[in-house]
Amino acid sequence: MTRVLIADNNLELCEILDRYLSSQPDLSVVGKAYDGEQCLALIAEHEPDVVILDITMPKLDGIAVMERLTTLGVHPRPRVIVLTAMGREDIIQRLTGLGADYFVVKPFDLDVLAERIRQFGPGGAGYAVVKEESAAAQYPAAVDWESQVTQLLHELGVPPHFKGYAYLRDAVVMVLQDEQLLGGTLTKRLYPALAEKYGSSPAGVEAAVRNAIIAGWENGNRELLEQLMGTGRRDRFPTNSMVIANLADYLRFRAPGGRVAGRGR
């Protein structure tokens, strides 16, 4: 039996993975972590065989978790399969250098993920570190991201008459089309691009997006927004980058033709 720990701040994704992996007769989910600190604590407590690790998590991100993993004194060290929505080579190289065993780019096939867990679990053959081809690349023409984002913002209750509504909508669409925009370039590339499009300033775009998020947080579907931001958000207001990243991540898993959670197999 391969013992698996899931670490991702997307609560719904954790539940999907938990249900699916727990249904496999040879896999056992020993814990779910929603931030990096909790992930390290659960690794020390349960000593899993395989850790499914997201890169973008609160408190400690995936890179910080990998940096601190060796200090836990867990032997043998769990094998780490990294889930990422950012196929950036510099990030992959950094995590590889820290000991990541495999990379799967979101969205992904659950059957493939389960097979990789078996390969890296006790008795598995193991594989050289390699980046799984992104399933998203197979469907770029089939997805109308703007309509998808508009519908999601409507469900969240973000007021469409706010100037920041259009900025937020376009920001999520841009990230869906170019994942590298979240790699530390939000203020350097995304806000200036939106400012140029709408005749504003980067600071004005950032402030307007913030106001739209606040309006949705205070008067919209707070429960859904908290769910999308992950657990532990009730006393912490989400940042612009967290909202943009998590909304994009949420929609990637629901792309038409996608194969997550048994869809479109």
mmCIF file of C-alpha atoms in Angstrom:
data_model
loop_
_atom_site.group_PDB
_atom_site.id
_atom_site.type_symbol
_atom_site.label_atom_id
_atom_site.label_comp_id
_atom_site.label_asym_id
_atom_site.label_seq_id
_atom_site.Cartn_x
_atom_site.Cartn_y
_atom_site.Cartn_z
ATOM 1 C CA MET A 1 0.000 0.000 0.000
ATOM 2 C CA THR A 2 1.455 3.359 -1.064
ATOM 3 C CA ARG A 3 0.788 6.109 1.478
ATOM 4 C CA VAL A 4 0.103 9.500 -0.095
ATOM 5 C CA LEU A 5 0.005 13.048 1.295
ATOM 6 C CA ILE A 6 -1.787 15.732 -0.741
ATOM 7 C CA ALA A 7 -0.623 19.352 -0.368
ATOM 8 C CA ASP A 8 -2.566 22.013 -2.281
ATOM 9 C CA ASN A 9 -4.363 25.163 -1.162
ATOM 10 C CA ASN A 10 -7.247 24.415 -3.536
ATOM 11 C CA LEU A 11 -9.726 22.731 -1.201
ATOM 12 C CA GLU A 12 -11.889 21.313 -3.973
ATOM 13 C CA LEU A 13 -8.905 19.834 -5.798
ATOM 14 C CA CYS A 14 -7.736 18.173 -2.580
ATOM 15 C CA GLU A 15 -11.163 16.598 -2.166
ATOM 16 C CA ILE A 16 -11.148 15.382 -5.788
ATOM 17 C CA LEU A 17 -7.704 13.836 -5.372
ATOM 18 C CA ASP A 18 -8.614 12.344 -1.995
ATOM 19 C CA ARG A 19 -11.746 10.673 -3.328
ATOM 20 C CA TYR A 20 -10.067 9.338 -6.431
ATOM 21 C CA LEU A 21 -6.832 8.106 -4.839
ATOM 22 C CA SER A 22 -8.683 6.595 -1.876
ATOM 23 C CA SER A 23 -10.786 4.577 -4.337
ATOM 24 C CA GLN A 24 -7.632 2.844 -5.595
ATOM 25 C CA PRO A 25 -7.039 -0.443 -3.756
ATOM 26 C CA ASP A 26 -3.276 0.041 -3.567
ATOM 27 C CA LEU A 27 -3.202 3.731 -2.571
ATOM 28 C CA SER A 28 -3.982 5.339 0.790
ATOM 29 C CA VAL A 29 -4.319 9.080 1.484
ATOM 30 C CA VAL A 30 -2.806 9.718 4.915
ATOM 31 C CA GLY A 31 -3.401 13.455 5.018
ATOM 32 C CA LYS A 32 -4.268 16.698 3.222
ATOM 33 C CA ALA A 33 -2.394 19.960 3.706
ATOM 34 C CA TYR A 34 -3.586 23.352 2.529
ATOM 35 C CA ASP A 35 -0.416 25.349 3.163
ATOM 36 C CA GLY A 36 3.313 24.686 3.278
ATOM 37 C CA GLU A 37 3.692 24.674 7.043
ATOM 38 C CA GLN A 38 0.888 22.153 7.439
ATOM 39 C CA CYS A 39 2.466 20.043 4.716
ATOM 40 C CA LEU A 40 5.774 19.783 6.577
ATOM 41 C CA ALA A 41 3.986 18.984 9.847
ATOM 42 C CA LEU A 42 1.986 16.181 8.226
ATOM 43 C CA ILE A 43 5.065 14.754 6.526
ATOM 44 C CA ALA A 44 6.797 14.570 9.909
ATOM 45 C CA GLU A 45 3.698 13.027 11.505
ATOM 46 C CA HIS A 46 2.703 10.461 8.878
ATOM 47 C CA GLU A 47 5.959 9.832 6.955
ATOM 48 C CA PRO A 48 4.170 9.277 3.619
ATOM 49 C CA ASP A 49 5.726 7.391 0.723
ATOM 50 C CA VAL A 50 4.710 10.021 -1.845
ATOM 51 C CA VAL A 51 3.843 13.707 -1.484
ATOM 52 C CA ILE A 52 1.680 15.416 -4.097
ATOM 53 C CA LEU A 53 2.966 18.985 -3.790
ATOM 54 C CA ASP A 54 1.536 22.185 -5.258
ATOM 55 C CA ILE A 55 3.928 25.070 -5.924
ATOM 56 C CA THR A 56 1.664 28.005 -5.035
ATOM 57 C CA MET A 57 0.574 27.646 -1.406
ATOM 58 C CA PRO A 58 0.256 30.140 1.460
ATOM 59 C CA LYS A 59 2.728 30.423 4.354
ATOM 60 C CA LEU A 60 5.347 28.316 2.546
ATOM 61 C CA ASP A 61 5.290 27.635 -1.170
ATOM 62 C CA GLY A 62 6.369 24.369 -2.757
ATOM 63 C CA ILE A 63 9.967 25.512 -3.158
ATOM 64 C CA ALA A 64 10.224 26.416 0.535
ATOM 65 C CA VAL A 65 8.718 23.035 1.473
ATOM 66 C CA MET A 66 11.361 21.277 -0.606
ATOM 67 C CA GLU A 67 14.102 23.399 0.966
ATOM 68 C CA ARG A 68 12.997 22.412 4.479
ATOM 69 C CA LEU A 69 12.138 18.799 3.746
ATOM 70 C CA THR A 70 15.633 17.528 4.538
ATOM 71 C CA THR A 71 15.549 19.149 7.983
ATOM 72 C CA LEU A 72 12.642 16.947 9.120
ATOM 73 C CA GLY A 73 14.810 13.881 9.615
ATOM 74 C CA VAL A 74 12.270 11.635 7.894
ATOM 75 C CA HIS A 75 13.846 8.432 6.545
ATOM 76 C CA PRO A 76 13.376 7.441 3.883
ATOM 77 C CA ARG A 77 12.568 10.831 2.417
ATOM 78 C CA PRO A 78 9.178 10.773 0.658
ATOM 79 C CA ARG A 79 9.157 10.927 -3.105
ATOM 80 C CA VAL A 80 7.719 14.236 -4.336
ATOM 81 C CA ILE A 81 5.439 14.709 -7.341
ATOM 82 C CA VAL A 82 4.989 18.418 -8.031
ATOM 83 C CA LEU A 83 1.708 19.771 -9.380
ATOM 84 C CA THR A 84 2.163 23.029 -11.215
ATOM 85 C CA ALA A 85 0.210 25.388 -13.443
ATOM 86 C CA MET A 86 3.456 27.119 -14.372
ATOM 87 C CA GLY A 87 5.584 25.186 -16.831
ATOM 88 C CA ARG A 88 8.586 27.473 -16.325
ATOM 89 C CA GLU A 89 11.924 25.812 -16.815
ATOM 90 C CA ASP A 90 13.664 27.896 -14.132
ATOM 91 C CA ILE A 91 11.152 26.802 -11.485
ATOM 92 C CA ILE A 92 11.343 23.192 -12.637
ATOM 93 C CA GLN A 93 15.142 23.264 -12.509
ATOM 94 C CA ARG A 94 15.060 24.774 -9.023
ATOM 95 C CA LEU A 95 12.700 22.097 -7.717
ATOM 96 C CA THR A 96 14.637 19.356 -9.483
ATOM 97 C CA GLY A 97 17.786 20.549 -7.738
ATOM 98 C CA LEU A 98 15.947 20.322 -4.424
ATOM 99 C CA GLY A 99 14.988 16.710 -5.061
ATOM 100 C CA ALA A 100 11.573 16.765 -6.772
ATOM 101 C CA ASP A 101 11.015 13.424 -8.480
ATOM 102 C CA TYR A 102 8.355 14.223 -11.077
ATOM 103 C CA PHE A 103 6.309 17.107 -12.460
ATOM 104 C CA VAL A 104 2.692 17.110 -13.602
ATOM 105 C CA VAL A 105 1.330 20.250 -15.255
ATOM 106 C CA LYS A 106 -2.285 21.167 -14.542
ATOM 107 C CA PRO A 107 -4.771 20.097 -15.790
ATOM 108 C CA PHE A 108 -3.893 16.419 -15.748
ATOM 109 C CA ASP A 109 -5.335 12.929 -16.069
ATOM 110 C CA LEU A 110 -6.090 11.330 -12.709
ATOM 111 C CA ASP A 111 -5.255 7.873 -14.011
ATOM 112 C CA VAL A 112 -1.827 9.087 -15.121
ATOM 113 C CA LEU A 113 -1.205 10.697 -11.728
ATOM 114 C CA ALA A 114 -2.161 7.478 -9.920
ATOM 115 C CA GLU A 115 0.207 5.498 -12.127
ATOM 116 C CA ARG A 116 3.066 7.912 -11.376
ATOM 117 C CA ILE A 117 2.375 7.542 -7.647
ATOM 118 C CA ARG A 118 2.635 3.775 -8.002
ATOM 119 C CA GLN A 119 5.887 4.101 -9.902
ATOM 120 C CA PHE A 120 7.459 6.220 -7.194
ATOM 121 C CA GLY A 121 5.917 4.339 -4.271
ATOM 122 C CA PRO A 122 7.400 1.309 -2.497
ATOM 123 C CA GLY A 123 8.286 -1.330 -5.048
ATOM 124 C CA GLY A 124 7.734 1.009 -7.992
ATOM 125 C CA ALA A 125 10.241 1.145 -10.811
ATOM 126 C CA GLY A 126 10.695 4.903 -10.535
ATOM 127 C CA TYR A 127 11.266 7.259 -13.435
ATOM 128 C CA ALA A 128 13.750 9.937 -14.364
ATOM 129 C CA VAL A 129 12.526 13.422 -13.537
ATOM 130 C CA VAL A 130 10.431 14.617 -16.452
ATOM 131 C CA LYS A 131 7.734 17.199 -16.984
ATOM 132 C CA GLU A 132 4.347 15.732 -17.881
ATOM 133 C CA GLU A 133 2.906 17.262 -21.030
ATOM 134 C CA SER A 134 0.186 19.744 -20.165
ATOM 135 C CA ALA A 135 -3.278 18.544 -21.116
ATOM 136 C CA ALA A 136 -4.230 22.221 -21.430
ATOM 137 C CA ALA A 137 -2.078 22.484 -24.552
ATOM 138 C CA GLN A 138 -4.356 19.977 -26.261
ATOM 139 C CA TYR A 139 -7.447 22.175 -26.009
ATOM 140 C CA PRO A 140 -6.450 25.844 -26.520
ATOM 141 C CA ALA A 141 -8.861 26.509 -29.377
ATOM 142 C CA ALA A 142 -11.812 24.835 -27.660
ATOM 143 C CA VAL A 143 -11.977 27.113 -24.636
ATOM 144 C CA ASP A 144 -13.573 30.566 -24.619
ATOM 145 C CA TRP A 145 -11.728 31.802 -21.557
ATOM 146 C CA GLU A 146 -13.391 35.212 -21.504
ATOM 147 C CA SER A 147 -16.853 33.659 -21.252
ATOM 148 C CA GLN A 148 -15.629 31.222 -18.617
ATOM 149 C CA VAL A 149 -14.117 34.017 -16.514
ATOM 150 C CA THR A 150 -17.177 36.235 -16.932
ATOM 151 C CA GLN A 151 -19.437 33.428 -15.708
ATOM 152 C CA LEU A 152 -17.210 32.748 -12.716
ATOM 153 C CA LEU A 153 -17.079 36.417 -11.716
ATOM 154 C CA HIS A 154 -20.864 36.493 -11.956
ATOM 155 C CA GLU A 155 -21.079 33.473 -9.638
ATOM 156 C CA LEU A 156 -18.723 35.187 -7.208
ATOM 157 C CA GLY A 157 -20.841 38.331 -7.206
ATOM 158 C CA VAL A 158 -18.102 40.716 -8.347
ATOM 159 C CA PRO A 159 -20.010 43.873 -9.414
ATOM 160 C CA PRO A 160 -19.697 44.293 -13.205
ATOM 161 C CA HIS A 161 -20.093 48.075 -12.975
ATOM 162 C CA PHE A 162 -16.835 48.381 -11.036
ATOM 163 C CA LYS A 163 -13.925 49.516 -13.195
ATOM 164 C CA GLY A 164 -11.807 46.758 -11.681
ATOM 165 C CA TYR A 165 -14.231 44.093 -12.932
ATOM 166 C CA ALA A 166 -12.952 44.385 -16.510
ATOM 167 C CA TYR A 167 -9.361 44.544 -15.289
ATOM 168 C CA LEU A 168 -9.825 41.423 -13.158
ATOM 169 C CA ARG A 169 -11.577 39.554 -15.956
ATOM 170 C CA ASP A 170 -8.818 40.368 -18.440
ATOM 171 C CA ALA A 171 -6.099 39.589 -15.883
ATOM 172 C CA VAL A 172 -7.426 36.069 -15.338
ATOM 173 C CA VAL A 173 -7.789 35.527 -19.095
ATOM 174 C CA MET A 174 -4.215 36.699 -19.661
ATOM 175 C CA VAL A 175 -2.887 34.327 -16.987
ATOM 176 C CA LEU A 176 -4.854 31.450 -18.518
ATOM 177 C CA GLN A 177 -3.158 32.214 -21.819
ATOM 178 C CA ASP A 178 0.299 32.870 -20.367
ATOM 179 C CA GLU A 179 1.056 31.185 -17.027
ATOM 180 C CA GLN A 180 4.405 32.957 -16.710
ATOM 181 C CA LEU A 181 2.571 36.191 -15.894
ATOM 182 C CA LEU A 182 2.282 34.882 -12.314
ATOM 183 C CA GLY A 183 5.990 34.230 -12.025
ATOM 184 C CA GLY A 184 6.809 37.471 -10.223
ATOM 185 C CA THR A 185 5.828 39.641 -13.190
ATOM 186 C CA LEU A 186 2.327 40.685 -12.146
ATOM 187 C CA THR A 187 3.310 44.299 -11.568
ATOM 188 C CA LYS A 188 5.955 44.343 -14.310
ATOM 189 C CA ARG A 189 3.921 42.911 -17.174
ATOM 190 C CA LEU A 190 0.260 42.287 -16.417
ATOM 191 C CA TYR A 191 -0.738 45.582 -14.811
ATOM 192 C CA PRO A 192 1.149 47.695 -17.385
ATOM 193 C CA ALA A 193 -0.476 45.728 -20.236
ATOM 194 C CA LEU A 194 -3.936 46.341 -18.793
ATOM 195 C CA ALA A 195 -3.119 49.984 -18.136
ATOM 196 C CA GLU A 196 -2.124 50.446 -21.772
ATOM 197 C CA LYS A 197 -5.283 48.719 -22.986
ATOM 198 C CA TYR A 198 -7.628 50.795 -20.848
ATOM 199 C CA GLY A 199 -5.739 54.098 -20.787
ATOM 200 C CA SER A 200 -4.975 53.893 -17.087
ATOM 201 C CA SER A 201 -1.834 53.484 -14.969
ATOM 202 C CA PRO A 202 -0.441 50.257 -13.460
ATOM 203 C CA ALA A 203 -1.145 51.595 -9.967
ATOM 204 C CA GLY A 204 -4.679 52.499 -11.015
ATOM 205 C CA VAL A 205 -5.249 49.010 -12.412
ATOM 206 C CA GLU A 206 -3.961 47.387 -9.236
ATOM 207 C CA ALA A 207 -6.163 49.560 -7.024
ATOM 208 C CA ALA A 208 -9.256 49.002 -9.181
ATOM 209 C CA VAL A 209 -8.758 45.230 -9.165
ATOM 210 C CA ARG A 210 -8.393 45.411 -5.400
ATOM 211 C CA ASN A 211 -11.653 47.347 -5.048
ATOM 212 C CA ALA A 212 -13.526 44.843 -7.217
ATOM 213 C CA ILE A 213 -12.206 41.929 -5.162
ATOM 214 C CA ILE A 214 -13.149 43.684 -1.913
ATOM 215 C CA ALA A 215 -16.679 44.285 -3.230
ATOM 216 C CA GLY A 216 -17.031 40.608 -4.114
ATOM 217 C CA TRP A 217 -15.536 39.557 -0.791
ATOM 218 C CA GLU A 218 -17.836 41.782 1.281
ATOM 219 C CA ASN A 219 -21.082 41.640 -0.695
ATOM 220 C CA GLY A 220 -20.816 38.737 -3.137
ATOM 221 C CA ASN A 221 -20.579 34.968 -2.791
ATOM 222 C CA ARG A 222 -18.125 34.970 0.107
ATOM 223 C CA GLU A 223 -18.440 31.217 0.668
ATOM 224 C CA LEU A 224 -17.437 30.358 -2.903
ATOM 225 C CA LEU A 225 -14.594 32.867 -2.894
ATOM 226 C CA GLU A 226 -13.232 31.431 0.366
ATOM 227 C CA GLN A 227 -13.513 27.945 -1.103
ATOM 228 C CA LEU A 228 -11.532 28.950 -4.188
ATOM 229 C CA MET A 229 -8.871 30.639 -2.085
ATOM 230 C CA GLY A 230 -8.454 27.541 0.082
ATOM 231 C CA THR A 231 -8.947 27.042 3.806
ATOM 232 C CA GLY A 232 -7.852 29.463 6.486
ATOM 233 C CA ARG A 233 -8.872 32.574 4.534
ATOM 234 C CA ARG A 234 -11.652 33.821 6.782
ATOM 235 C CA ASP A 235 -9.367 36.080 8.764
ATOM 236 C CA ARG A 236 -7.005 36.916 5.930
ATOM 237 C CA PHE A 237 -8.040 38.943 2.916
ATOM 238 C CA PRO A 238 -6.692 37.355 -0.307
ATOM 239 C CA THR A 239 -4.164 39.291 -2.356
ATOM 240 C CA ASN A 240 -4.777 40.297 -5.967
ATOM 241 C CA SER A 241 -2.252 37.741 -7.201
ATOM 242 C CA MET A 242 -3.801 34.950 -5.111
ATOM 243 C CA VAL A 243 -7.282 35.687 -6.454
ATOM 244 C CA ILE A 244 -6.083 35.881 -10.072
ATOM 245 C CA ALA A 245 -4.003 32.698 -9.756
ATOM 246 C CA ASN A 246 -6.706 30.664 -8.017
ATOM 247 C CA LEU A 247 -9.469 31.741 -10.389
ATOM 248 C CA ALA A 248 -7.279 30.748 -13.341
ATOM 249 C CA ASP A 249 -6.411 27.467 -11.664
ATOM 250 C CA TYR A 250 -10.080 26.732 -10.948
ATOM 251 C CA LEU A 251 -11.027 27.297 -14.584
ATOM 252 C CA ARG A 252 -8.179 25.201 -15.957
ATOM 253 C CA PHE A 253 -9.617 22.182 -14.202
ATOM 254 C CA ARG A 254 -12.965 22.780 -15.840
ATOM 255 C CA ALA A 255 -11.769 23.415 -19.367
ATOM 256 C CA PRO A 256 -14.051 21.729 -21.920
ATOM 257 C CA GLY A 257 -12.467 18.465 -22.948
ATOM 258 C CA GLY A 258 -10.411 18.367 -19.797
ATOM 259 C CA ARG A 259 -9.832 15.000 -18.125
ATOM 260 C CA VAL A 260 -9.819 15.814 -14.447
ATOM 261 C CA ALA A 261 -12.221 14.059 -12.081
ATOM 262 C CA GLY A 262 -13.381 11.656 -14.748
ATOM 263 C CA ARG A 263 -14.553 14.253 -17.250
ATOM 264 C CA GLY A 264 -14.244 13.760 -20.959
ATOM 265 C CA ARG A 265 -12.296 10.475 -20.705
#
